Amino acid sequence: KWKGEGTTLNLENIVIGRCYDYIRVVNPAVGDKNCSQIWEAFKNAFINKDPCSILPEDYELFINLSLHIIPPNKSLFWENNQLLVNSFADRGRRYMSLGDTLFGFLGDFLSWCGQADSPGLDYESCPTTMECENNAVESFWRMASITYAQQSSGVIHILLNGSADGGAYPQPGFFADYEIPNFQKDKISQIVIWVVDDIEGPDIDSCGVHSVKTLETRLKTLGYDITCTDNNKSVMFLLCLD
């Protein structure tokens, strides 16, 4: 019916399992969370509804139940380099990207949607963002991105891909549309941008030119103290290693 992949099999077990994994092993500092309650709030955001009419605010209860403090200076925003960010952040040990928060960790790499007037999940297919913007996954990540940006403080890090087609700073994009507008200016001391090219990839974008310049101008206009570095050594070492 839809063009996107259907709900990930065993979704409930995965989400509840990830929740316990996170609070017991990955980041016990967040304290106790009610994982079954979190699953119910997650499921109720999209179950029994038209899969094209799910709004970010439908996930509000889920976010409130899974929310925790993001340590200052640990936030790592990104575009077009998810796997690199995951290994660089190292599950919150170096940085805490959205996927290293409890709410982001629960949804990472999963697919899900319900059906109108049916309490079941649709395992056959789910709508893509091209088919409808207000789908269960897109709205989840919008809400998660907004929350993550609001909770970030201190020195903010942004890791962009200088080899990405269309530029390192895509517009529209989650970072441009949902994260920057939700930064809490009084909580942020500095913004550090890293533009890293793929190994042997094209050098399409760099600090001070093209889309990165657009981003720098936007952040400066908003009154942030920013620095930008091309091909940060630590990130390059990690890329070489991979």
mmCIF file of C-alpha atoms in Angstrom, residues 48-221:
data_model
loop_
_atom_site.group_PDB
_atom_site.id
_atom_site.type_symbol
_atom_site.label_atom_id
_atom_site.label_comp_id
_atom_site.label_asym_id
_atom_site.label_seq_id
_atom_site.Cartn_x
_atom_site.Cartn_y
_atom_site.Cartn_z
ATOM 1 C CA ASN A 48 -5.390 3.348 15.728
ATOM 2 C CA LYS A 49 -4.699 6.450 13.642
ATOM 3 C CA ASP A 50 -4.377 7.266 9.972
ATOM 4 C CA PRO A 51 -0.601 6.801 9.423
ATOM 5 C CA CYS A 52 -0.521 10.152 7.578
ATOM 6 C CA SER A 53 -2.003 12.231 10.383
ATOM 7 C CA ILE A 54 0.511 11.757 13.200
ATOM 8 C CA LEU A 55 1.833 15.019 14.656
ATOM 9 C CA PRO A 56 5.042 15.654 16.633
ATOM 10 C CA GLU A 57 2.953 16.614 19.691
ATOM 11 C CA ASP A 58 1.388 13.123 19.678
ATOM 12 C CA TYR A 59 4.726 11.974 21.134
ATOM 13 C CA GLU A 60 4.658 14.493 23.993
ATOM 14 C CA LEU A 61 3.866 11.975 26.743
ATOM 15 C CA PHE A 62 6.512 9.591 25.398
ATOM 16 C CA ILE A 63 9.111 12.393 25.466
ATOM 17 C CA ASN A 64 8.139 13.462 28.992
ATOM 18 C CA LEU A 65 8.509 9.898 30.287
ATOM 19 C CA SER A 66 11.872 9.296 28.608
ATOM 20 C CA LEU A 67 13.399 12.756 29.135
ATOM 21 C CA HIS A 68 16.681 13.161 31.002
ATOM 22 C CA ILE A 69 19.446 15.747 31.319
ATOM 23 C CA ILE A 70 21.884 16.101 28.424
ATOM 24 C CA PRO A 71 25.247 17.002 29.981
ATOM 25 C CA PRO A 72 26.580 20.473 29.019
ATOM 26 C CA ASN A 73 29.156 20.577 26.189
ATOM 27 C CA LYS A 74 28.182 17.052 25.064
ATOM 28 C CA SER A 75 25.601 17.793 22.362
ATOM 29 C CA LEU A 76 26.579 16.745 18.840
ATOM 30 C CA PHE A 77 24.303 17.781 15.969
ATOM 31 C CA TRP A 78 24.797 16.423 12.454
ATOM 32 C CA GLU A 79 23.553 16.029 8.895
ATOM 33 C CA ASN A 80 24.360 13.287 6.332
ATOM 34 C CA ASN A 81 26.751 11.222 8.455
ATOM 35 C CA GLN A 82 24.764 9.206 10.989
ATOM 36 C CA LEU A 83 27.068 6.180 11.224
ATOM 37 C CA LEU A 84 30.137 8.380 11.666
ATOM 38 C CA VAL A 85 28.379 10.363 14.394
ATOM 39 C CA ASN A 86 27.381 7.146 16.160
ATOM 40 C CA SER A 87 30.949 5.875 16.295
ATOM 41 C CA PHE A 88 32.406 9.313 17.119
ATOM 42 C CA ALA A 89 29.951 9.947 19.971
ATOM 43 C CA ASP A 90 30.600 6.394 21.210
ATOM 44 C CA ARG A 91 27.211 5.935 22.899
ATOM 45 C CA GLY A 92 27.550 9.057 24.976
ATOM 46 C CA ARG A 93 31.119 8.452 26.128
ATOM 47 C CA ARG A 94 32.576 11.248 23.984
ATOM 48 C CA TYR A 95 29.448 13.129 22.970
ATOM 49 C CA MET A 96 25.724 12.626 23.351
ATOM 50 C CA SER A 97 24.120 12.905 19.927
ATOM 51 C CA LEU A 98 20.348 12.593 19.573
ATOM 52 C CA GLY A 99 20.776 8.826 19.066
ATOM 53 C CA ASP A 100 22.606 8.610 22.408
ATOM 54 C CA THR A 101 19.705 10.064 24.419
ATOM 55 C CA LEU A 102 17.145 7.599 25.745
ATOM 56 C CA PHE A 103 14.370 8.919 23.475
ATOM 57 C CA GLY A 104 16.608 8.848 20.377
ATOM 58 C CA PHE A 105 18.165 5.482 21.255
ATOM 59 C CA LEU A 106 14.684 3.898 21.378
ATOM 60 C CA GLY A 107 13.795 4.866 17.813
ATOM 61 C CA ASP A 108 17.132 4.655 16.012
ATOM 62 C CA PHE A 109 17.051 2.686 12.715
ATOM 63 C CA LEU A 110 13.515 1.390 13.366
ATOM 64 C CA SER A 111 10.403 1.702 11.244
ATOM 65 C CA TRP A 112 6.803 1.787 12.518
ATOM 66 C CA CYS A 113 3.229 2.818 11.769
ATOM 67 C CA GLY A 114 -0.306 1.869 12.708
ATOM 68 C CA GLN A 115 -3.561 1.774 10.758
ATOM 69 C CA ALA A 116 -6.746 3.799 11.071
ATOM 70 C CA ASP A 117 -9.376 1.967 13.184
ATOM 71 C CA SER A 118 -7.115 -0.980 13.963
ATOM 72 C CA PRO A 119 -5.160 -1.596 17.163
ATOM 73 C CA GLY A 120 -2.444 -3.445 15.218
ATOM 74 C CA LEU A 121 0.832 -2.345 13.682
ATOM 75 C CA ASP A 122 1.268 -2.321 9.906
ATOM 76 C CA TYR A 123 4.085 -4.767 9.130
ATOM 77 C CA GLU A 124 3.527 -4.606 5.355
ATOM 78 C CA SER A 125 4.350 -0.980 4.577
ATOM 79 C CA CYS A 126 4.494 2.512 6.095
ATOM 80 C CA PRO A 127 4.287 5.901 4.357
ATOM 81 C CA THR A 128 7.511 7.627 3.318
ATOM 82 C CA THR A 129 7.999 11.358 3.876
ATOM 83 C CA MET A 130 7.461 11.857 0.126
ATOM 84 C CA GLU A 131 4.007 10.278 0.500
ATOM 85 C CA CYS A 132 3.056 12.303 3.568
ATOM 86 C CA GLU A 133 5.036 14.447 5.978
ATOM 87 C CA ASN A 134 2.914 13.722 9.041
ATOM 88 C CA ASN A 135 3.852 10.051 9.273
ATOM 89 C CA ALA A 136 4.694 8.248 12.510
ATOM 90 C CA VAL A 137 8.477 8.155 12.074
ATOM 91 C CA GLU A 138 8.964 11.667 10.647
ATOM 92 C CA SER A 139 6.875 13.240 13.428
ATOM 93 C CA PHE A 140 8.741 11.206 16.051
ATOM 94 C CA TRP A 141 12.115 12.549 14.876
ATOM 95 C CA ARG A 142 10.782 16.083 14.634
ATOM 96 C CA MET A 143 9.640 15.956 18.250
ATOM 97 C CA ALA A 144 12.892 14.266 19.330
ATOM 98 C CA SER A 145 14.986 16.880 17.458
ATOM 99 C CA ILE A 146 13.068 19.791 18.984
ATOM 100 C CA THR A 147 13.477 18.339 22.483
ATOM 101 C CA TYR A 148 17.157 17.568 21.969
ATOM 102 C CA ALA A 149 17.877 21.127 20.793
ATOM 103 C CA GLN A 150 15.971 22.632 23.731
ATOM 104 C CA GLN A 151 17.896 20.488 26.232
ATOM 105 C CA SER A 152 21.374 21.189 24.777
ATOM 106 C CA SER A 153 23.698 23.601 26.564
ATOM 107 C CA GLY A 154 27.276 24.853 26.894
ATOM 108 C CA VAL A 155 29.460 24.320 23.823
ATOM 109 C CA ILE A 156 27.375 22.903 20.979
ATOM 110 C CA HIS A 157 29.114 20.734 18.353
ATOM 111 C CA ILE A 158 27.913 20.261 14.790
ATOM 112 C CA LEU A 159 29.444 17.590 12.533
ATOM 113 C CA LEU A 160 28.722 18.080 8.842
ATOM 114 C CA ASN A 161 29.658 16.054 5.770
ATOM 115 C CA GLY A 162 31.712 18.163 3.324
ATOM 116 C CA SER A 163 31.232 15.515 0.610
ATOM 117 C CA ALA A 164 27.431 15.412 0.763
ATOM 118 C CA ASP A 165 25.509 15.977 -2.478
ATOM 119 C CA GLY A 166 23.769 19.312 -2.262
ATOM 120 C CA GLY A 167 26.057 20.651 0.450
ATOM 121 C CA ALA A 168 26.954 20.031 4.074
ATOM 122 C CA TYR A 169 24.058 22.078 5.487
ATOM 123 C CA PRO A 170 20.839 20.928 3.795
ATOM 124 C CA GLN A 171 17.796 23.162 3.707
ATOM 125 C CA PRO A 172 15.175 22.001 4.360
ATOM 126 C CA GLY A 173 16.605 19.602 6.941
ATOM 127 C CA PHE A 174 16.084 18.503 10.525
ATOM 128 C CA PHE A 175 18.987 20.601 11.773
ATOM 129 C CA ALA A 176 17.925 23.734 9.853
ATOM 130 C CA ASP A 177 14.195 23.440 10.526
ATOM 131 C CA TYR A 178 13.754 21.836 13.947
ATOM 132 C CA GLU A 179 17.022 22.121 15.863
ATOM 133 C CA ILE A 180 18.470 25.604 15.282
ATOM 134 C CA PRO A 181 15.078 27.325 15.921
ATOM 135 C CA ASN A 182 14.852 25.483 19.263
ATOM 136 C CA PHE A 183 18.322 26.333 20.600
ATOM 137 C CA GLN A 184 18.047 28.097 23.968
ATOM 138 C CA LYS A 185 20.370 31.038 23.402
ATOM 139 C CA ASP A 186 20.964 31.834 27.079
ATOM 140 C CA LYS A 187 22.198 28.268 27.708
ATOM 141 C CA ILE A 188 24.712 28.133 24.833
ATOM 142 C CA SER A 189 28.246 29.529 25.229
ATOM 143 C CA GLN A 190 29.691 28.623 21.834
ATOM 144 C CA ILE A 191 28.926 26.685 18.650
ATOM 145 C CA VAL A 192 31.709 24.587 17.087
ATOM 146 C CA ILE A 193 31.226 23.441 13.486
ATOM 147 C CA TRP A 194 33.294 20.596 12.043
ATOM 148 C CA VAL A 195 33.114 20.000 8.288
ATOM 149 C CA VAL A 196 34.619 16.610 7.429
ATOM 150 C CA ASP A 197 35.009 15.196 3.911
ATOM 151 C CA ASP A 198 34.655 11.490 3.210
ATOM 152 C CA ILE A 199 38.009 9.723 2.771
ATOM 153 C CA GLU A 200 38.794 10.059 -0.945
ATOM 154 C CA GLY A 201 35.385 11.698 -1.314
ATOM 155 C CA PRO A 202 34.805 14.975 -3.149
ATOM 156 C CA ASP A 203 35.481 18.200 -1.257
ATOM 157 C CA ILE A 204 32.155 19.868 -2.048
ATOM 158 C CA ASP A 205 31.752 22.074 1.012
ATOM 159 C CA SER A 206 34.048 23.728 3.576
ATOM 160 C CA CYS A 207 34.040 26.401 6.270
ATOM 161 C CA GLY A 208 33.299 29.856 4.886
ATOM 162 C CA VAL A 209 31.911 28.733 1.516
ATOM 163 C CA HIS A 210 28.648 27.465 -0.021
ATOM 164 C CA SER A 211 26.089 26.034 2.416
ATOM 165 C CA VAL A 212 28.459 26.123 5.418
ATOM 166 C CA LYS A 213 28.788 29.881 4.939
ATOM 167 C CA THR A 214 24.981 30.088 4.922
ATOM 168 C CA LEU A 215 24.921 28.250 8.253
ATOM 169 C CA GLU A 216 27.692 30.393 9.754
ATOM 170 C CA THR A 217 25.872 33.586 8.699
ATOM 171 C CA ARG A 218 22.593 32.331 10.155
ATOM 172 C CA LEU A 219 24.164 31.468 13.525
ATOM 173 C CA LYS A 220 26.127 34.749 13.690
ATOM 174 C CA THR A 221 22.973 36.702 12.899
#
